[in-house]
């Protein structure tokens, strides 16, 4: 196997995003990326580096579009307690001030408010960094300028936080590779990836394509910003805050050499942000890939989680999880954590003490059911009938209690409030939705 720890000499054709220029760059910010700049992007700039980008970051049209993005994403106030709504009340004044400070090199990123949020389906928590609205606008402006430069050469098998790509694209690729016989899976987990990216190495990779010192210093100030989860706070020496607008791009930039090295080595890697799998045809190949991954991550200052990183034979019981799904013996279903999170959301709507009318309960419940189905509709068909039965049981328990009886809704309650009764009331059926989706796809 080819050594994937070495930097690739060239970007392999298979690792480039395909498509004509117009379709490929339809998503870029037109105020920044003129036709002339897109032509330069496609053809490549001299020396492979971009100069004089700060004037595009500080331009008021760029900042206005950046604020629109921040507003659309909503989000809480930062350490200055200024909300998006308050910032907007004096929008032009705030944007002009931001533009002037950036242009004069006087802008300093403020501290990031750090909060801890629960991990889906787990008792663990993960840190979330909340920059101020002003900093989020500045980061969104930098993102609008830099993203196309790096997106041009990102690998085909990278799907996370990229225009026109998403979880389902990654899942389809995994499914296709399994069907092609790549059933030995290196299920990798980077330990605390966003919090452990080395700043110097990250800035070095950004600097490989960006030669504008003002832009590089601005990114460095975002990384150095004090994190405030205590009164004193601290200045991180590594990592990029989850929750910062520019963090997804920076995280992809840091793993980009690994992406291309794997592609050059001919390995079938599928990556979504810091979650990735490598699908192989034999255990020996998978073991060799794992050794290479261990070597690469050590050299990059990262760590593979020893307990969570493993080699799996997907044709045998056990399987592996990826992006919310569990793959095992040719079947897909929601992973355990995803099911627990889903059931917790349903329980919130279907407590026996719920005082709302049945129609109101179903209205709220249906939003959860239909939203969940939109993502997990590719699961094995048995998944949906089982969950439908469980949801109806909880609804029958509510109706049973309202008749002054205790216990769960089952047994004769199934005859009192039949499946047809709930269908008439408008309950969203996962099983029926799956059948309709299958019928539609078969056509």
Tab-separated table of N, CA and C in Angstrom, residues 18-102:
chain	number	residue	atom	x	y	z
A	18	UNK	N	-16.522	17.328	-10.069
A	18	UNK	CA	-16.770	17.487	-11.486
A	18	UNK	C	-17.913	18.465	-11.710
A	19	UNK	N	-18.159	18.790	-12.979
A	19	UNK	CA	-19.258	19.683	-13.308
A	19	UNK	C	-18.745	20.906	-14.036
A	20	UNK	N	-19.600	21.487	-14.877
A	20	UNK	CA	-19.181	22.679	-15.612
A	20	UNK	C	-19.087	23.865	-14.667
A	21	UNK	N	-18.432	24.912	-15.137
A	21	UNK	CA	-18.128	26.064	-14.293
A	21	UNK	C	-19.376	26.704	-13.714
A	22	UNK	N	-20.369	26.919	-14.547
A	22	UNK	CA	-21.562	27.623	-14.092
A	22	UNK	C	-22.278	26.859	-12.986
A	23	UNK	N	-22.471	25.555	-13.195
A	23	UNK	CA	-23.166	24.760	-12.179
A	23	UNK	C	-22.315	24.612	-10.926
A	24	UNK	N	-21.017	24.486	-11.126
A	24	UNK	CA	-20.128	24.230	-9.996
A	24	UNK	C	-20.036	25.403	-9.044
A	25	UNK	N	-20.075	26.615	-9.592
A	25	UNK	CA	-19.883	27.790	-8.756
A	25	UNK	C	-21.144	28.626	-8.601
A	26	UNK	N	-22.307	28.030	-8.837
A	26	UNK	CA	-23.562	28.773	-8.694
A	26	UNK	C	-23.805	29.235	-7.263
A	27	UNK	N	-23.170	28.582	-6.317
A	27	UNK	CA	-23.413	28.873	-4.903
A	27	UNK	C	-22.555	30.003	-4.352
A	28	UNK	N	-21.534	30.449	-5.090
A	28	UNK	CA	-20.599	31.421	-4.529
A	28	UNK	C	-21.243	32.794	-4.424
A	29	UNK	N	-20.655	33.644	-3.591
A	29	UNK	CA	-21.163	34.985	-3.401
A	29	UNK	C	-20.769	35.847	-4.601
A	30	UNK	N	-21.778	36.253	-5.378
A	30	UNK	CA	-21.514	36.985	-6.620
A	30	UNK	C	-20.850	38.338	-6.364
A	31	UNK	N	-21.117	38.941	-5.214
A	31	UNK	CA	-20.512	40.229	-4.900
A	31	UNK	C	-18.997	40.104	-4.757
A	32	UNK	N	-18.527	38.908	-4.443
A	32	UNK	CA	-17.094	38.671	-4.269
A	32	UNK	C	-16.503	38.011	-5.511
A	33	UNK	N	-17.145	36.930	-5.934
A	33	UNK	CA	-16.578	36.099	-6.990
A	33	UNK	C	-17.153	36.492	-8.343
A	34	UNK	N	-16.503	37.496	-8.945
A	34	UNK	CA	-16.875	37.955	-10.265
A	34	UNK	C	-16.494	36.907	-11.301
A	35	UNK	N	-16.939	37.124	-12.537
A	35	UNK	CA	-16.605	36.181	-13.609
A	35	UNK	C	-15.091	36.093	-13.813
A	36	UNK	N	-14.408	37.236	-13.671
A	36	UNK	CA	-12.957	37.242	-13.822
A	36	UNK	C	-12.280	36.409	-12.742
A	37	UNK	N	-12.773	36.540	-11.497
A	37	UNK	CA	-12.178	35.765	-10.410
A	37	UNK	C	-12.470	34.278	-10.550
A	38	UNK	N	-13.671	33.941	-11.011
A	38	UNK	CA	-14.002	32.527	-11.201
A	38	UNK	C	-13.142	31.910	-12.301
A	39	UNK	N	-12.856	32.693	-13.330
A	39	UNK	CA	-11.980	32.197	-14.387
A	39	UNK	C	-10.595	31.904	-13.834
A	40	UNK	N	-10.096	32.826	-12.997
A	40	UNK	CA	-8.794	32.607	-12.359
A	40	UNK	C	-8.833	31.395	-11.445
A	41	UNK	N	-9.967	31.211	-10.767
A	41	UNK	CA	-10.112	30.066	-9.873
A	41	UNK	C	-10.056	28.762	-10.659
A	42	UNK	N	-10.747	28.721	-11.769
A	42	UNK	CA	-10.773	27.508	-12.589
A	42	UNK	C	-9.405	27.213	-13.200
A	43	UNK	N	-8.751	28.252	-13.684
A	43	UNK	CA	-7.480	28.055	-14.387
A	43	UNK	C	-6.293	27.922	-13.447
A	44	UNK	N	-6.460	28.410	-12.210
A	44	UNK	CA	-5.363	28.378	-11.256
A	44	UNK	C	-4.580	29.682	-11.286
A	45	UNK	N	-4.247	30.192	-10.115
A	45	UNK	CA	-3.499	31.445	-10.044
A	45	UNK	C	-2.004	31.148	-10.009
A	46	UNK	N	-1.234	32.147	-10.386
A	46	UNK	CA	0.214	31.971	-10.455
A	46	UNK	C	0.790	31.645	-9.083
A	47	UNK	N	1.582	30.606	-9.020
A	47	UNK	CA	2.182	30.201	-7.762
A	47	UNK	C	1.234	29.468	-6.839
A	48	UNK	N	-0.038	29.328	-7.246
A	48	UNK	CA	-1.014	28.610	-6.427
A	48	UNK	C	-1.483	29.355	-5.204
A	49	UNK	N	-1.139	30.650	-5.087
A	49	UNK	CA	-1.528	31.429	-3.910
A	49	UNK	C	-2.335	32.663	-4.317
A	50	UNK	N	-3.258	33.027	-3.428
A	50	UNK	CA	-4.122	34.175	-3.661
A	50	UNK	C	-3.659	35.343	-2.789
A	51	UNK	N	-3.525	36.504	-3.427
A	51	UNK	CA	-3.110	37.724	-2.737
A	51	UNK	C	-4.286	38.717	-2.706
A	52	UNK	N	-4.138	39.750	-1.901
A	52	UNK	CA	-5.076	40.891	-1.895
A	52	UNK	C	-6.534	40.445	-1.809
A	53	UNK	N	-6.856	39.743	-0.750
A	53	UNK	CA	-8.227	39.285	-0.542
A	53	UNK	C	-8.976	40.115	0.503
A	54	UNK	N	-8.239	40.834	1.361
A	54	UNK	CA	-8.889	41.547	2.445
A	54	UNK	C	-9.851	42.622	1.928
A	55	UNK	N	-9.537	43.236	0.784
A	55	UNK	CA	-10.428	44.266	0.251
A	55	UNK	C	-11.796	43.688	-0.088
A	56	UNK	N	-11.847	42.405	-0.400
A	56	UNK	CA	-13.119	41.748	-0.700
A	56	UNK	C	-13.855	41.391	0.587
A	57	UNK	N	-13.098	41.067	1.642
A	57	UNK	CA	-13.719	40.773	2.942
A	57	UNK	C	-14.384	42.013	3.513
A	58	UNK	N	-13.719	43.166	3.428
A	58	UNK	CA	-14.202	44.382	4.093
A	58	UNK	C	-15.259	45.120	3.290
A	59	UNK	N	-15.491	44.723	2.032
A	59	UNK	CA	-16.478	45.410	1.204
A	59	UNK	C	-17.864	45.311	1.836
A	60	UNK	N	-18.590	46.420	1.869
A	60	UNK	CA	-19.904	46.436	2.512
A	60	UNK	C	-20.891	45.440	1.888
A	61	UNK	N	-20.912	45.252	0.563
A	61	UNK	CA	-21.814	44.222	0.013
A	61	UNK	C	-21.512	42.836	0.576
A	62	UNK	N	-20.220	42.533	0.759
A	62	UNK	CA	-19.844	41.236	1.330
A	62	UNK	C	-20.337	41.135	2.765
A	63	UNK	N	-20.160	42.206	3.533
A	63	UNK	CA	-20.570	42.189	4.937
A	63	UNK	C	-22.086	42.126	5.071
A	64	UNK	N	-22.806	42.777	4.167
A	64	UNK	CA	-24.282	42.705	4.221
A	64	UNK	C	-24.749	41.280	3.979
A	65	UNK	N	-24.159	40.632	2.979
A	65	UNK	CA	-24.531	39.235	2.709
A	65	UNK	C	-24.113	38.339	3.878
A	66	UNK	N	-22.991	38.663	4.494
A	66	UNK	CA	-22.539	37.875	5.646
A	66	UNK	C	-23.526	38.000	6.795
A	67	UNK	N	-24.018	39.212	7.039
A	67	UNK	CA	-25.000	39.374	8.107
A	67	UNK	C	-26.282	38.611	7.792
A	68	UNK	N	-26.707	38.641	6.534
A	68	UNK	CA	-27.925	37.909	6.153
A	68	UNK	C	-27.782	36.427	6.469
A	69	UNK	N	-26.593	35.891	6.247
A	69	UNK	CA	-26.352	34.479	6.569
A	69	UNK	C	-26.406	34.255	8.078
A	70	UNK	N	-25.775	35.153	8.840
A	70	UNK	CA	-25.795	35.029	10.298
A	70	UNK	C	-27.229	35.113	10.820
A	71	UNK	N	-28.002	36.020	10.264
A	71	UNK	CA	-29.396	36.166	10.694
A	71	UNK	C	-30.201	34.916	10.386
A	72	UNK	N	-29.974	34.335	9.201
A	72	UNK	CA	-30.705	33.124	8.816
A	72	UNK	C	-30.379	31.960	9.743
A	73	UNK	N	-29.140	31.910	10.207
A	73	UNK	CA	-28.726	30.828	11.110
A	73	UNK	C	-29.163	31.064	12.548
A	74	UNK	N	-29.640	32.271	12.817
A	74	UNK	CA	-30.084	32.673	14.153
A	74	UNK	C	-28.955	32.481	15.166
A	75	UNK	N	-29.205	31.873	16.276
A	75	UNK	CA	-28.142	31.700	17.262
A	75	UNK	C	-28.218	32.722	18.379
A	76	UNK	N	-27.597	32.375	19.493
A	76	UNK	CA	-27.655	33.196	20.698
A	76	UNK	C	-26.623	34.310	20.659
A	77	UNK	N	-26.740	35.210	21.623
A	77	UNK	CA	-25.784	36.303	21.753
A	77	UNK	C	-24.466	35.779	22.315
A	78	UNK	N	-23.383	36.509	22.038
A	78	UNK	CA	-22.075	36.147	22.558
A	78	UNK	C	-21.807	36.806	23.895
A	79	UNK	N	-20.531	36.978	24.207
A	79	UNK	CA	-20.159	37.510	25.525
A	79	UNK	C	-20.582	38.963	25.702
A	80	UNK	N	-20.837	39.693	24.596
A	80	UNK	CA	-21.264	41.089	24.710
A	80	UNK	C	-22.766	41.230	24.877
A	81	UNK	N	-23.490	40.093	24.856
A	81	UNK	CA	-24.940	40.046	25.064
A	81	UNK	C	-25.732	40.746	23.961
A	82	UNK	N	-25.099	41.035	22.838
A	82	UNK	CA	-25.794	41.667	21.715
A	82	UNK	C	-26.432	40.578	20.856
A	83	UNK	N	-27.748	40.640	20.696
A	83	UNK	CA	-28.455	39.652	19.887
A	83	UNK	C	-28.407	40.051	18.413
A	84	UNK	N	-28.815	39.121	17.565
A	84	UNK	CA	-28.885	39.403	16.134
A	84	UNK	C	-29.857	40.551	15.875
A	85	UNK	N	-30.982	40.543	16.583
A	85	UNK	CA	-31.985	41.594	16.409
A	85	UNK	C	-31.434	42.959	16.810
A	86	UNK	N	-30.717	43.013	17.906
A	86	UNK	CA	-30.133	44.281	18.349
A	86	UNK	C	-29.068	44.769	17.365
A	87	UNK	N	-28.276	43.868	16.850
A	87	UNK	CA	-27.248	44.223	15.871
A	87	UNK	C	-27.902	44.808	14.618
A	88	UNK	N	-29.031	44.240	14.240
A	88	UNK	CA	-29.703	44.667	13.018
A	88	UNK	C	-30.330	46.052	13.156
A	89	UNK	N	-30.676	46.437	14.381
A	89	UNK	CA	-31.295	47.743	14.590
A	89	UNK	C	-30.387	48.883	14.125
A	90	UNK	N	-29.081	48.675	14.189
A	90	UNK	CA	-28.122	49.678	13.721
A	90	UNK	C	-27.172	49.010	12.724
A	91	UNK	N	-27.778	48.325	11.786
A	91	UNK	CA	-27.021	47.444	10.896
A	91	UNK	C	-25.947	48.185	10.111
A	92	UNK	N	-26.322	49.213	9.364
A	92	UNK	CA	-25.351	49.910	8.518
A	92	UNK	C	-24.219	50.512	9.347
A	93	UNK	N	-24.575	51.083	10.493
A	93	UNK	CA	-23.548	51.657	11.369
A	93	UNK	C	-22.596	50.575	11.858
A	94	UNK	N	-23.147	49.422	12.241
A	94	UNK	CA	-22.309	48.323	12.735
A	94	UNK	C	-21.421	47.751	11.628
A	95	UNK	N	-21.978	47.608	10.425
A	95	UNK	CA	-21.198	47.059	9.324
A	95	UNK	C	-20.102	48.023	8.873
A	96	UNK	N	-20.407	49.302	8.863
A	96	UNK	CA	-19.386	50.287	8.492
A	96	UNK	C	-18.255	50.303	9.522
A	97	UNK	N	-18.610	50.189	10.796
A	97	UNK	CA	-17.588	50.132	11.838
A	97	UNK	C	-16.731	48.882	11.686
A	98	UNK	N	-17.370	47.758	11.420
A	98	UNK	CA	-16.639	46.510	11.222
A	98	UNK	C	-15.718	46.619	10.011
A	99	UNK	N	-16.228	47.164	8.909
A	99	UNK	CA	-15.425	47.316	7.698
A	99	UNK	C	-14.210	48.202	7.952
A	100	UNK	N	-14.421	49.300	8.655
A	100	UNK	CA	-13.319	50.234	8.920
A	100	UNK	C	-12.245	49.584	9.776
A	101	UNK	N	-12.643	48.875	10.822
A	101	UNK	CA	-11.669	48.234	11.709
A	101	UNK	C	-10.897	47.137	10.986
A	102	UNK	N	-11.589	46.383	10.157
A	102	UNK	CA	-10.916	45.338	9.398
A	102	UNK	C	-9.917	45.941	8.410
